């Protein structure tokens, strides 16, 4: 396999970081393609946890070349902080970490606006990560954005910042935010540009050279398909294309070069932020999943909402991305549940459907139809062979596979790199 893509198939935090870390040992280029520092990808190696927001999760593999593609919105200060943290841990990124010159830059303005817009949304808050992601993509689409290459040229930077400055101030003021607090000077950006320069590259050309040389390329998705701007639970979504299309357009790898699409599914469901969640367990069962699964946001620390596995949403995500293989994570968290429920369909009024509704309002009203499977009591976190798993757990995996319409290729049984079972 030359090009492999890996995506989250729920509302994010499925354990993508861990899976990318494992798979990147054998892949030469690891590419982030969309999203920004709203992502929090956790990797645990030899007991040490590292959370990555912008830098690809392959960075802990010493041979991986890590690329931040043009579809990502890059917060330069966050990126440089992350580099410093990695270097502090003894991870050398010299000559193997690159940022696209075409990537858009997240400005302090975008973060202030993200906050101001959330404050202004009476009642219907999205619960964003406040990392400026929506406003940055908004300015990219309206052709007012600043790109990484603009930070490297003083005249162009002045022109582009100057042209938008008034509009930006007015926008903040219209939402009652004092634009005086905006730390947005040409000097600041030139300084960030100088620090970023050693990493900046034409990553499209770089990846095409790699393709021509037959080197392996791994596209790392951020967020999850149900947070996709088009296919997700709009408006309770993020602002990027989190489906397979976003990995193609955000990297510059041609669609026909893709050999394999892997989809990561948590063995239950979580969601951070607002929006419909049919299988949510706002009770002690959900709290039990949160406690055992340590379900607190890797970016914001917010408690994640927890619920049973929703096969309607998961099947939809498998279908729209053409997932070849499912990687199932956090099944160890279900150990000890007497019974485990899977949502197989939704009841809408007196009708039963397996279709995923376009309208979040409709989704918030569906009644999940559950199938109940017997649980298992064994601690599986040290199990490494599929045959050694409890029979009830194997039956659970078989059922997920059947309902989602794709085979389960690997099962993760703990946060550590070694806690993986091939199937
Ligand atoms: P990502 O955004 O998809 O990379 O996922 P996050 O890192 O935000 O959240 C996943 C969390 O679950 C992290 O704390 C991981 O260390 C942890 N994790 C990943 N796989 C497993 C697993 O199989 N079992 C357990 N118990 N934890 C896991
Ligand atoms: P990873 O890559 C989980 C959610 C936010 C909010 C919505 C919009 O770690 O899986 P945004 O800041 O993007 O405008 O927020 O999207 N969200 C995530 N939830 N995991 C993520 O990333 C997320 N990135 C954004 O909580 O509901
Ligand atoms: Mg995460």
JSON list of N, CA, C and O in Angstrom, two decimals, residues 129-173:
[
{"chain": "A", "resi": 129, "resn": "UNK", "atom": "N", "xyz": [-14.00, 24.79, 20.14]},
{"chain": "A", "resi": 129, "resn": "UNK", "atom": "CA", "xyz": [-12.79, 24.71, 20.96]},
{"chain": "A", "resi": 129, "resn": "UNK", "atom": "C", "xyz": [-12.16, 26.09, 21.16]},
{"chain": "A", "resi": 129, "resn": "UNK", "atom": "O", "xyz": [-11.15, 26.22, 21.85]},
{"chain": "A", "resi": 130, "resn": "UNK", "atom": "N", "xyz": [-12.73, 27.10, 20.52]},
{"chain": "A", "resi": 130, "resn": "UNK", "atom": "CA", "xyz": [-12.26, 28.50, 20.61]},
{"chain": "A", "resi": 130, "resn": "UNK", "atom": "C", "xyz": [-10.82, 28.65, 20.10]},
{"chain": "A", "resi": 130, "resn": "UNK", "atom": "O", "xyz": [-10.09, 29.51, 20.55]},
{"chain": "A", "resi": 131, "resn": "UNK", "atom": "N", "xyz": [-10.45, 27.81, 19.16]},
{"chain": "A", "resi": 131, "resn": "UNK", "atom": "CA", "xyz": [-9.11, 27.90, 18.57]},
{"chain": "A", "resi": 131, "resn": "UNK", "atom": "C", "xyz": [-9.11, 28.72, 17.28]},
{"chain": "A", "resi": 131, "resn": "UNK", "atom": "O", "xyz": [-8.13, 28.72, 16.54]},
{"chain": "A", "resi": 132, "resn": "UNK", "atom": "N", "xyz": [-10.23, 29.38, 16.99]},
{"chain": "A", "resi": 132, "resn": "UNK", "atom": "CA", "xyz": [-10.27, 30.26, 15.82]},
{"chain": "A", "resi": 132, "resn": "UNK", "atom": "C", "xyz": [-10.48, 29.54, 14.50]},
{"chain": "A", "resi": 132, "resn": "UNK", "atom": "O", "xyz": [-10.28, 30.12, 13.43]},
{"chain": "A", "resi": 133, "resn": "UNK", "atom": "N", "xyz": [-10.90, 28.28, 14.58]},
{"chain": "A", "resi": 133, "resn": "UNK", "atom": "CA", "xyz": [-10.96, 27.46, 13.37]},
{"chain": "A", "resi": 133, "resn": "UNK", "atom": "C", "xyz": [-12.05, 27.95, 12.39]},
{"chain": "A", "resi": 133, "resn": "UNK", "atom": "O", "xyz": [-11.76, 28.18, 11.21]},
{"chain": "A", "resi": 134, "resn": "UNK", "atom": "N", "xyz": [-13.28, 28.13, 12.91]},
{"chain": "A", "resi": 134, "resn": "UNK", "atom": "CA", "xyz": [-14.38, 28.58, 12.04]},
{"chain": "A", "resi": 134, "resn": "UNK", "atom": "C", "xyz": [-14.05, 29.91, 11.37]},
{"chain": "A", "resi": 134, "resn": "UNK", "atom": "O", "xyz": [-14.10, 30.03, 10.14]},
{"chain": "A", "resi": 135, "resn": "UNK", "atom": "N", "xyz": [-13.69, 30.94, 12.16]},
{"chain": "A", "resi": 135, "resn": "UNK", "atom": "CA", "xyz": [-13.38, 32.23, 11.55]},
{"chain": "A", "resi": 135, "resn": "UNK", "atom": "C", "xyz": [-12.23, 32.17, 10.54]},
{"chain": "A", "resi": 135, "resn": "UNK", "atom": "O", "xyz": [-12.23, 32.89, 9.54]},
{"chain": "A", "resi": 136, "resn": "UNK", "atom": "N", "xyz": [-11.24, 31.32, 10.76]},
{"chain": "A", "resi": 136, "resn": "UNK", "atom": "CA", "xyz": [-10.13, 31.24, 9.81]},
{"chain": "A", "resi": 136, "resn": "UNK", "atom": "C", "xyz": [-10.60, 30.63, 8.49]},
{"chain": "A", "resi": 136, "resn": "UNK", "atom": "O", "xyz": [-10.30, 31.16, 7.41]},
{"chain": "A", "resi": 137, "resn": "UNK", "atom": "N", "xyz": [-11.36, 29.54, 8.56]},
{"chain": "A", "resi": 137, "resn": "UNK", "atom": "CA", "xyz": [-11.89, 28.95, 7.31]},
{"chain": "A", "resi": 137, "resn": "UNK", "atom": "C", "xyz": [-12.87, 29.92, 6.63]},
{"chain": "A", "resi": 137, "resn": "UNK", "atom": "O", "xyz": [-12.97, 29.95, 5.41]},
{"chain": "A", "resi": 138, "resn": "UNK", "atom": "N", "xyz": [-13.57, 30.70, 7.45]},
{"chain": "A", "resi": 138, "resn": "UNK", "atom": "CA", "xyz": [-14.51, 31.67, 6.90]},
{"chain": "A", "resi": 138, "resn": "UNK", "atom": "C", "xyz": [-13.75, 32.70, 6.05]},
{"chain": "A", "resi": 138, "resn": "UNK", "atom": "O", "xyz": [-14.13, 33.00, 4.92]},
{"chain": "A", "resi": 139, "resn": "UNK", "atom": "N", "xyz": [-12.65, 33.23, 6.58]},
{"chain": "A", "resi": 139, "resn": "UNK", "atom": "CA", "xyz": [-11.86, 34.22, 5.83]},
{"chain": "A", "resi": 139, "resn": "UNK", "atom": "C", "xyz": [-11.15, 33.59, 4.64]},
{"chain": "A", "resi": 139, "resn": "UNK", "atom": "O", "xyz": [-10.93, 34.22, 3.63]},
{"chain": "A", "resi": 140, "resn": "UNK", "atom": "N", "xyz": [-10.82, 32.30, 4.77]},
{"chain": "A", "resi": 140, "resn": "UNK", "atom": "CA", "xyz": [-10.21, 31.60, 3.63]},
{"chain": "A", "resi": 140, "resn": "UNK", "atom": "C", "xyz": [-11.23, 31.56, 2.49]},
{"chain": "A", "resi": 140, "resn": "UNK", "atom": "O", "xyz": [-10.93, 31.89, 1.34]},
{"chain": "A", "resi": 141, "resn": "UNK", "atom": "N", "xyz": [-12.48, 31.19, 2.83]},
{"chain": "A", "resi": 141, "resn": "UNK", "atom": "CA", "xyz": [-13.52, 31.06, 1.79]},
{"chain": "A", "resi": 141, "resn": "UNK", "atom": "C", "xyz": [-13.89, 32.42, 1.21]},
{"chain": "A", "resi": 141, "resn": "UNK", "atom": "O", "xyz": [-14.22, 32.52, 0.03]},
{"chain": "A", "resi": 142, "resn": "UNK", "atom": "N", "xyz": [-13.82, 33.47, 2.03]},
{"chain": "A", "resi": 142, "resn": "UNK", "atom": "CA", "xyz": [-14.17, 34.79, 1.49]},
{"chain": "A", "resi": 142, "resn": "UNK", "atom": "C", "xyz": [-12.94, 35.51, 0.92]},
{"chain": "A", "resi": 142, "resn": "UNK", "atom": "O", "xyz": [-12.99, 36.69, 0.63]},
{"chain": "A", "resi": 143, "resn": "UNK", "atom": "N", "xyz": [-11.85, 34.78, 0.81]},
{"chain": "A", "resi": 143, "resn": "UNK", "atom": "CA", "xyz": [-10.62, 35.25, 0.16]},
{"chain": "A", "resi": 143, "resn": "UNK", "atom": "C", "xyz": [-9.96, 36.45, 0.84]},
{"chain": "A", "resi": 143, "resn": "UNK", "atom": "O", "xyz": [-9.35, 37.29, 0.22]},
{"chain": "A", "resi": 144, "resn": "UNK", "atom": "N", "xyz": [-10.10, 36.47, 2.17]},
{"chain": "A", "resi": 144, "resn": "UNK", "atom": "CA", "xyz": [-9.44, 37.53, 2.95]},
{"chain": "A", "resi": 144, "resn": "UNK", "atom": "C", "xyz": [-8.32, 36.99, 3.79]},
{"chain": "A", "resi": 144, "resn": "UNK", "atom": "O", "xyz": [-7.71, 37.73, 4.55]},
{"chain": "A", "resi": 145, "resn": "UNK", "atom": "N", "xyz": [-8.10, 35.67, 3.73]},
{"chain": "A", "resi": 145, "resn": "UNK", "atom": "CA", "xyz": [-7.17, 35.03, 4.67]},
{"chain": "A", "resi": 145, "resn": "UNK", "atom": "C", "xyz": [-5.71, 35.35, 4.40]},
{"chain": "A", "resi": 145, "resn": "UNK", "atom": "O", "xyz": [-5.34, 35.89, 3.36]},
{"chain": "A", "resi": 146, "resn": "UNK", "atom": "N", "xyz": [-4.92, 34.98, 5.38]},
{"chain": "A", "resi": 146, "resn": "UNK", "atom": "CA", "xyz": [-3.48, 35.16, 5.29]},
{"chain": "A", "resi": 146, "resn": "UNK", "atom": "C", "xyz": [-2.88, 33.76, 5.20]},
{"chain": "A", "resi": 146, "resn": "UNK", "atom": "O", "xyz": [-3.26, 32.88, 5.97]},
{"chain": "A", "resi": 147, "resn": "UNK", "atom": "N", "xyz": [-1.97, 33.54, 4.27]},
{"chain": "A", "resi": 147, "resn": "UNK", "atom": "CA", "xyz": [-1.36, 32.21, 4.15]},
{"chain": "A", "resi": 147, "resn": "UNK", "atom": "C", "xyz": [0.07, 32.23, 4.69]},
{"chain": "A", "resi": 147, "resn": "UNK", "atom": "O", "xyz": [0.67, 33.29, 4.85]},
{"chain": "A", "resi": 148, "resn": "UNK", "atom": "N", "xyz": [0.60, 31.04, 4.92]},
{"chain": "A", "resi": 148, "resn": "UNK", "atom": "CA", "xyz": [1.94, 30.94, 5.48]},
{"chain": "A", "resi": 148, "resn": "UNK", "atom": "C", "xyz": [2.94, 31.71, 4.63]},
{"chain": "A", "resi": 148, "resn": "UNK", "atom": "O", "xyz": [3.80, 32.44, 5.14]},
{"chain": "A", "resi": 149, "resn": "UNK", "atom": "N", "xyz": [2.81, 31.63, 3.31]},
{"chain": "A", "resi": 149, "resn": "UNK", "atom": "CA", "xyz": [3.79, 32.32, 2.45]},
{"chain": "A", "resi": 149, "resn": "UNK", "atom": "C", "xyz": [3.73, 33.83, 2.63]},
{"chain": "A", "resi": 149, "resn": "UNK", "atom": "O", "xyz": [4.72, 34.52, 2.41]},
{"chain": "A", "resi": 150, "resn": "UNK", "atom": "N", "xyz": [2.57, 34.35, 3.06]},
{"chain": "A", "resi": 150, "resn": "UNK", "atom": "CA", "xyz": [2.46, 35.80, 3.28]},
{"chain": "A", "resi": 150, "resn": "UNK", "atom": "C", "xyz": [3.30, 36.26, 4.47]},
{"chain": "A", "resi": 150, "resn": "UNK", "atom": "O", "xyz": [3.69, 37.43, 4.54]},
{"chain": "A", "resi": 151, "resn": "UNK", "atom": "N", "xyz": [3.54, 35.34, 5.41]},
{"chain": "A", "resi": 151, "resn": "UNK", "atom": "CA", "xyz": [4.32, 35.71, 6.59]},
{"chain": "A", "resi": 151, "resn": "UNK", "atom": "C", "xyz": [5.80, 35.90, 6.26]},
{"chain": "A", "resi": 151, "resn": "UNK", "atom": "O", "xyz": [6.57, 36.42, 7.07]},
{"chain": "A", "resi": 152, "resn": "UNK", "atom": "N", "xyz": [6.18, 35.44, 5.08]},
{"chain": "A", "resi": 152, "resn": "UNK", "atom": "CA", "xyz": [7.60, 35.46, 4.73]},
{"chain": "A", "resi": 152, "resn": "UNK", "atom": "C", "xyz": [7.97, 36.67, 3.88]},
{"chain": "A", "resi": 152, "resn": "UNK", "atom": "O", "xyz": [9.11, 36.81, 3.46]},
{"chain": "A", "resi": 153, "resn": "UNK", "atom": "N", "xyz": [7.01, 37.54, 3.63]},
{"chain": "A", "resi": 153, "resn": "UNK", "atom": "CA", "xyz": [7.26, 38.67, 2.74]},
{"chain": "A", "resi": 153, "resn": "UNK", "atom": "C", "xyz": [6.65, 39.93, 3.37]},
{"chain": "A", "resi": 153, "resn": "UNK", "atom": "O", "xyz": [5.42, 40.06, 3.43]},
{"chain": "A", "resi": 154, "resn": "UNK", "atom": "N", "xyz": [7.51, 40.83, 3.84]},
{"chain": "A", "resi": 154, "resn": "UNK", "atom": "CA", "xyz": [7.04, 41.98, 4.63]},
{"chain": "A", "resi": 154, "resn": "UNK", "atom": "C", "xyz": [6.03, 42.84, 3.87]},
{"chain": "A", "resi": 154, "resn": "UNK", "atom": "O", "xyz": [5.00, 43.23, 4.41]},
{"chain": "A", "resi": 155, "resn": "UNK", "atom": "N", "xyz": [6.34, 43.13, 2.59]},
{"chain": "A", "resi": 155, "resn": "UNK", "atom": "CA", "xyz": [5.45, 44.03, 1.85]},
{"chain": "A", "resi": 155, "resn": "UNK", "atom": "C", "xyz": [4.07, 43.40, 1.66]},
{"chain": "A", "resi": 155, "resn": "UNK", "atom": "O", "xyz": [3.04, 44.03, 1.85]},
{"chain": "A", "resi": 156, "resn": "UNK", "atom": "N", "xyz": [4.11, 42.14, 1.29]},
{"chain": "A", "resi": 156, "resn": "UNK", "atom": "CA", "xyz": [2.83, 41.47, 1.07]},
{"chain": "A", "resi": 156, "resn": "UNK", "atom": "C", "xyz": [2.03, 41.33, 2.38]},
{"chain": "A", "resi": 156, "resn": "UNK", "atom": "O", "xyz": [0.82, 41.51, 2.42]},
{"chain": "A", "resi": 157, "resn": "UNK", "atom": "N", "xyz": [2.77, 41.05, 3.45]},
{"chain": "A", "resi": 157, "resn": "UNK", "atom": "CA", "xyz": [2.12, 40.90, 4.75]},
{"chain": "A", "resi": 157, "resn": "UNK", "atom": "C", "xyz": [1.44, 42.22, 5.14]},
{"chain": "A", "resi": 157, "resn": "UNK", "atom": "O", "xyz": [0.27, 42.23, 5.54]},
{"chain": "A", "resi": 158, "resn": "UNK", "atom": "N", "xyz": [2.15, 43.32, 4.97]},
{"chain": "A", "resi": 158, "resn": "UNK", "atom": "CA", "xyz": [1.59, 44.63, 5.32]},
{"chain": "A", "resi": 158, "resn": "UNK", "atom": "C", "xyz": [0.34, 44.90, 4.49]},
{"chain": "A", "resi": 158, "resn": "UNK", "atom": "O", "xyz": [-0.68, 45.34, 5.02]},
{"chain": "A", "resi": 159, "resn": "UNK", "atom": "N", "xyz": [0.43, 44.61, 3.21]},
{"chain": "A", "resi": 159, "resn": "UNK", "atom": "CA", "xyz": [-0.71, 44.87, 2.32]},
{"chain": "A", "resi": 159, "resn": "UNK", "atom": "C", "xyz": [-1.91, 44.03, 2.72]},
{"chain": "A", "resi": 159, "resn": "UNK", "atom": "O", "xyz": [-3.02, 44.52, 2.84]},
{"chain": "A", "resi": 160, "resn": "UNK", "atom": "N", "xyz": [-1.66, 42.76, 2.98]},
{"chain": "A", "resi": 160, "resn": "UNK", "atom": "CA", "xyz": [-2.80, 41.87, 3.27]},
{"chain": "A", "resi": 160, "resn": "UNK", "atom": "C", "xyz": [-3.40, 42.13, 4.65]},
{"chain": "A", "resi": 160, "resn": "UNK", "atom": "O", "xyz": [-4.61, 42.10, 4.82]},
{"chain": "A", "resi": 161, "resn": "UNK", "atom": "N", "xyz": [-2.55, 42.39, 5.62]},
{"chain": "A", "resi": 161, "resn": "UNK", "atom": "CA", "xyz": [-3.07, 42.69, 6.96]},
{"chain": "A", "resi": 161, "resn": "UNK", "atom": "C", "xyz": [-3.81, 44.03, 6.95]},
{"chain": "A", "resi": 161, "resn": "UNK", "atom": "O", "xyz": [-4.90, 44.15, 7.50]},
{"chain": "A", "resi": 162, "resn": "UNK", "atom": "N", "xyz": [-3.21, 45.01, 6.26]},
{"chain": "A", "resi": 162, "resn": "UNK", "atom": "CA", "xyz": [-3.79, 46.36, 6.22]},
{"chain": "A", "resi": 162, "resn": "UNK", "atom": "C", "xyz": [-5.16, 46.35, 5.57]},
{"chain": "A", "resi": 162, "resn": "UNK", "atom": "O", "xyz": [-6.10, 46.96, 6.07]},
{"chain": "A", "resi": 163, "resn": "UNK", "atom": "N", "xyz": [-5.28, 45.63, 4.46]},
{"chain": "A", "resi": 163, "resn": "UNK", "atom": "CA", "xyz": [-6.54, 45.63, 3.71]},
{"chain": "A", "resi": 163, "resn": "UNK", "atom": "C", "xyz": [-7.71, 45.12, 4.55]},
{"chain": "A", "resi": 163, "resn": "UNK", "atom": "O", "xyz": [-8.84, 45.55, 4.39]},
{"chain": "A", "resi": 164, "resn": "UNK", "atom": "N", "xyz": [-7.44, 44.22, 5.46]},
{"chain": "A", "resi": 164, "resn": "UNK", "atom": "CA", "xyz": [-8.54, 43.60, 6.20]},
{"chain": "A", "resi": 164, "resn": "UNK", "atom": "C", "xyz": [-8.71, 44.18, 7.61]},
{"chain": "A", "resi": 164, "resn": "UNK", "atom": "O", "xyz": [-9.70, 43.88, 8.28]},
{"chain": "A", "resi": 165, "resn": "UNK", "atom": "N", "xyz": [-7.75, 45.02, 8.04]},
{"chain": "A", "resi": 165, "resn": "UNK", "atom": "CA", "xyz": [-7.73, 45.45, 9.45]},
{"chain": "A", "resi": 165, "resn": "UNK", "atom": "C", "xyz": [-9.03, 46.12, 9.90]},
{"chain": "A", "resi": 165, "resn": "UNK", "atom": "O", "xyz": [-9.59, 45.79, 10.95]},
{"chain": "A", "resi": 166, "resn": "UNK", "atom": "N", "xyz": [-9.53, 47.05, 9.08]},
{"chain": "A", "resi": 166, "resn": "UNK", "atom": "CA", "xyz": [-10.73, 47.79, 9.47]},
{"chain": "A", "resi": 166, "resn": "UNK", "atom": "C", "xyz": [-11.94, 46.88, 9.58]},
{"chain": "A", "resi": 166, "resn": "UNK", "atom": "O", "xyz": [-12.70, 46.94, 10.55]},
{"chain": "A", "resi": 167, "resn": "UNK", "atom": "N", "xyz": [-12.07, 46.03, 8.57]},
{"chain": "A", "resi": 167, "resn": "UNK", "atom": "CA", "xyz": [-13.20, 45.09, 8.56]},
{"chain": "A", "resi": 167, "resn": "UNK", "atom": "C", "xyz": [-13.18, 44.20, 9.80]},
{"chain": "A", "resi": 167, "resn": "UNK", "atom": "O", "xyz": [-14.20, 43.93, 10.41]},
{"chain": "A", "resi": 168, "resn": "UNK", "atom": "N", "xyz": [-11.98, 43.75, 10.15]},
{"chain": "A", "resi": 168, "resn": "UNK", "atom": "CA", "xyz": [-11.84, 42.86, 11.30]},
{"chain": "A", "resi": 168, "resn": "UNK", "atom": "C", "xyz": [-12.24, 43.57, 12.59]},
{"chain": "A", "resi": 168, "resn": "UNK", "atom": "O", "xyz": [-12.96, 43.02, 13.42]},
{"chain": "A", "resi": 169, "resn": "UNK", "atom": "N", "xyz": [-11.76, 44.81, 12.73]},
{"chain": "A", "resi": 169, "resn": "UNK", "atom": "CA", "xyz": [-12.09, 45.57, 13.95]},
{"chain": "A", "resi": 169, "resn": "UNK", "atom": "C", "xyz": [-13.60, 45.78, 14.05]},
{"chain": "A", "resi": 169, "resn": "UNK", "atom": "O", "xyz": [-14.20, 45.58, 15.10]},
{"chain": "A", "resi": 170, "resn": "UNK", "atom": "N", "xyz": [-14.20, 46.18, 12.91]},
{"chain": "A", "resi": 170, "resn": "UNK", "atom": "CA", "xyz": [-15.65, 46.45, 12.91]},
{"chain": "A", "resi": 170, "resn": "UNK", "atom": "C", "xyz": [-16.42, 45.18, 13.27]},
{"chain": "A", "resi": 170, "resn": "UNK", "atom": "O", "xyz": [-17.42, 45.23, 13.97]},
{"chain": "A", "resi": 171, "resn": "UNK", "atom": "N", "xyz": [-15.95, 44.07, 12.75]},
{"chain": "A", "resi": 171, "resn": "UNK", "atom": "CA", "xyz": [-16.63, 42.80, 12.99]},
{"chain": "A", "resi": 171, "resn": "UNK", "atom": "C", "xyz": [-16.64, 42.47, 14.49]},
{"chain": "A", "resi": 171, "resn": "UNK", "atom": "O", "xyz": [-17.66, 42.10, 15.05]},
{"chain": "A", "resi": 172, "resn": "UNK", "atom": "N", "xyz": [-15.47, 42.67, 15.11]},
{"chain": "A", "resi": 172, "resn": "UNK", "atom": "CA", "xyz": [-15.38, 42.38, 16.56]},
{"chain": "A", "resi": 172, "resn": "UNK", "atom": "C", "xyz": [-16.27, 43.35, 17.34]},
{"chain": "A", "resi": 172, "resn": "UNK", "atom": "O", "xyz": [-17.01, 42.94, 18.23]},
{"chain": "A", "resi": 173, "resn": "UNK", "atom": "N", "xyz": [-16.19, 44.63, 16.97]},
{"chain": "A", "resi": 173, "resn": "UNK", "atom": "CA", "xyz": [-16.95, 45.64, 17.71]},
{"chain": "A", "resi": 173, "resn": "UNK", "atom": "C", "xyz": [-18.45, 45.38, 17.58]},
{"chain": "A", "resi": 173, "resn": "UNK", "atom": "O", "xyz": [-19.20, 45.58, 18.53]}
]
